[in-house]
Amino acid sequence: MAHAKNENSPIDVDLGYERNQIETKGIVYFTVGLLLLIVITFGLMWALYGVLEDEARSRLASGNPMAQKDMERLPPEPRLQSAPGFGVEGESGRVNLELTAPQSEYWELEKQWEILWKDGRKHPETGTVISMPIEKAKEVYLQQAINAKSGPDGEKVLNDSRLRYSDGNSGRLASQKMR
């Protein structure tokens, strides 16, 4: 039985399959258009990159007063020993301890403390003694008259010093005596 073919229909019912109507010309047009779009996008991005680089160079060259210095960009102390800017402030300025042994910070501080304990410190502008050597401080203290309370005032101070706050009164009154 022969099927009647509709002249207006592109489908041939006598075939057991449907014909592929895609032509090579359409694929070529799509590929060329896609490549052209990629090249245009690449060119625009390259131009944008150039504009942003020029802007960054002009900002660096303009001497922006709000630009941060190298030390301002560093995170606040304490920093890791191997991090840039790791160091100790001393009397003679900043001691750089980058990429040194982890104990080097303690060693440097210990040197500064030894000098302070041995020689003391004076205010650089006024010359006022800020701290004095330990041995000298002991001598100065022992030369002073020590005012110790005696009599009923001394006993009151002693008794008050032995009182402690307890949980029973929620810490409002010092009521329990230490033994």
Tab-separated table of N, CA, C and O in Angstrom, residues 9 19 46 53 73 78 85 90 97 105 123 126-127 130 159:
chain	number	residue	atom	x	y	z
A	9	SER	N	4.810	18.966	2.575
A	9	SER	CA	5.531	18.465	3.737
A	9	SER	C	6.950	18.065	3.340
A	9	SER	O	7.136	17.384	2.336
A	19	ARG	N	15.213	12.692	7.497
A	19	ARG	CA	16.405	13.309	6.928
A	19	ARG	C	16.898	14.447	7.824
A	19	ARG	O	16.109	15.182	8.388
A	46	TRP	N	41.750	43.056	27.397
A	46	TRP	CA	43.133	43.513	27.372
A	46	TRP	C	43.189	45.033	27.506
A	46	TRP	O	44.012	45.582	28.225
A	53	GLU	N	45.949	49.238	34.782
A	53	GLU	CA	47.379	49.325	35.101
A	53	GLU	C	47.848	50.775	35.063
A	53	GLU	O	48.608	51.210	35.934
A	73	ARG	N	51.408	48.789	56.570
A	73	ARG	CA	50.713	47.677	55.926
A	73	ARG	C	50.825	46.383	56.725
A	73	ARG	O	50.056	45.464	56.510
A	78	PRO	N	51.515	40.911	68.045
A	78	PRO	CA	52.689	40.130	67.744
A	78	PRO	C	52.595	39.505	66.358
A	78	PRO	O	51.511	39.177	65.884
A	85	GLY	N	58.787	42.306	59.137
A	85	GLY	CA	58.521	43.305	60.158
A	85	GLY	C	58.632	42.795	61.576
A	85	GLY	O	58.408	43.538	62.513
A	90	GLY	N	63.739	48.925	70.832
A	90	GLY	CA	64.712	49.072	71.899
A	90	GLY	C	65.098	50.531	72.085
A	90	GLY	O	64.562	51.422	71.425
A	97	LEU	N	64.380	41.189	63.640
A	97	LEU	CA	64.597	39.784	63.986
A	97	LEU	C	63.976	38.844	62.964
A	97	LEU	O	63.678	37.692	63.290
A	105	GLU	N	64.078	36.806	70.051
A	105	GLU	CA	63.308	37.893	70.658
A	105	GLU	C	63.573	37.941	72.169
A	105	GLU	O	63.826	39.004	72.733
A	123	HIS	N	64.688	59.918	81.954
A	123	HIS	CA	63.886	60.517	80.887
A	123	HIS	C	64.830	61.290	79.963
A	123	HIS	O	65.647	62.081	80.431
A	126	THR	N	64.041	65.444	80.234
A	126	THR	CA	64.135	66.129	81.527
A	126	THR	C	65.254	65.600	82.409
A	126	THR	O	65.669	66.285	83.347
A	127	GLY	N	65.734	64.398	82.148
A	127	GLY	CA	66.776	63.829	82.989
A	127	GLY	C	66.249	63.248	84.287
A	127	GLY	O	67.025	62.868	85.166
A	130	ILE	N	63.626	57.561	85.862
A	130	ILE	CA	62.405	56.769	85.676
A	130	ILE	C	62.526	55.476	86.458
A	130	ILE	O	61.608	55.057	87.151
A	159	ASN	N	44.076	42.766	111.294
A	159	ASN	CA	42.809	42.025	111.247
A	159	ASN	C	42.118	42.184	109.896
A	159	ASN	O	41.548	41.230	109.361
